[in-house]
Short mmCIF file of C-alpha atoms in Angstrom, two decimals:
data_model
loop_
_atom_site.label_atom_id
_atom_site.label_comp_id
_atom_site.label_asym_id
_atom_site.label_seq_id
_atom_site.Cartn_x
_atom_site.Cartn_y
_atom_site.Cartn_z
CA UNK A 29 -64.22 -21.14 18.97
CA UNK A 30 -63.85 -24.44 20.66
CA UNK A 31 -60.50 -26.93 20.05
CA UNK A 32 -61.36 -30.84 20.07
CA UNK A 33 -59.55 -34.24 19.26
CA UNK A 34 -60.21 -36.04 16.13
CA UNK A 35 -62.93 -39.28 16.76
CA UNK A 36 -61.75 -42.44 17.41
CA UNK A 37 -60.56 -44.69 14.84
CA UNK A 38 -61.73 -41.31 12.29
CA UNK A 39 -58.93 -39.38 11.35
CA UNK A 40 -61.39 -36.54 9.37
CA UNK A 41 -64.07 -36.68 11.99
CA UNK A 42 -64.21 -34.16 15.06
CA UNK A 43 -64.49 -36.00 18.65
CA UNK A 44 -67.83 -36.01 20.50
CA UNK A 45 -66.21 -33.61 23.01
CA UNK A 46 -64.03 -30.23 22.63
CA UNK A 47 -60.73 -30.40 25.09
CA UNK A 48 -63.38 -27.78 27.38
CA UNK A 49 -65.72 -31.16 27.77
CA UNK A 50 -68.19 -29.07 25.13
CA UNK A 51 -70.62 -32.05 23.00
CA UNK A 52 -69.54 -31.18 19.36
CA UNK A 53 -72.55 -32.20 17.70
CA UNK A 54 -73.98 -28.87 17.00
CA UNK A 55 -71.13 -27.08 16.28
CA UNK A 56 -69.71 -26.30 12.70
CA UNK A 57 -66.08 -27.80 11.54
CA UNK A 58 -63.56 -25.20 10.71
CA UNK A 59 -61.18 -26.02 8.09
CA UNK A 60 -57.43 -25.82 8.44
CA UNK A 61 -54.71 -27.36 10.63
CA UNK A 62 -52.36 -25.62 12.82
CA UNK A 63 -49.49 -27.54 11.15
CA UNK A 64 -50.51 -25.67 7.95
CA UNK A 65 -49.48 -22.16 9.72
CA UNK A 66 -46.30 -22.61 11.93
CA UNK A 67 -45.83 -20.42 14.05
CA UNK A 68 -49.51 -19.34 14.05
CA UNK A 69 -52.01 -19.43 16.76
CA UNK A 70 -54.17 -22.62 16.68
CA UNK A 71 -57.69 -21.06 15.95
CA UNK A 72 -58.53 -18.54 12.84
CA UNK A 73 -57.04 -15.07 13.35
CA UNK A 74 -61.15 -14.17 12.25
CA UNK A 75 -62.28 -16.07 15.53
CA UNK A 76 -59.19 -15.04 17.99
CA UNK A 77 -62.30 -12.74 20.25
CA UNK A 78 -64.33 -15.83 20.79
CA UNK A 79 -62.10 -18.37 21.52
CA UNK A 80 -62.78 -20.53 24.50
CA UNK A 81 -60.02 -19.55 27.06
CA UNK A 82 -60.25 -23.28 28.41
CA UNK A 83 -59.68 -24.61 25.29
CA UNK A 84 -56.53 -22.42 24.17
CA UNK A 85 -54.99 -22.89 27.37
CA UNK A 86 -55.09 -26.85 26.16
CA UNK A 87 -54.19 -26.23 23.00
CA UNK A 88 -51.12 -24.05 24.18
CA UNK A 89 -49.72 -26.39 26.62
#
């Protein structure tokens, strides 16, 4: 499970790039915003043994 910024100028669109410097373009959107759960960890609590430690350290700072 990889974190990455929205694309330029496309609010609803994943980046090219995860916050790792992973290309996006294979990889499947998952649905949901951290806003949505406060309090909650960033990624689904289904995914929390594959998430990318690179990207979670990001996403935590």
């Amino acid at each position: 499970m990889h974190a990455a910024p929205t694309a330029p100028g496309e609010p609803s669109a994943t980046g090219p790039r995860t916050l790792c410097g992973k290309d996006t373009f294979a990889m499947e959107t998952a649905r949901g915003k951290t806003t949505e759960r406060p309090g909650a960890p960033w990624y689904p609590a289904e995914y929390a043994s594959v998430v990318c430690p690179d990207c979670d350290a990001v996403m935590e700072t």
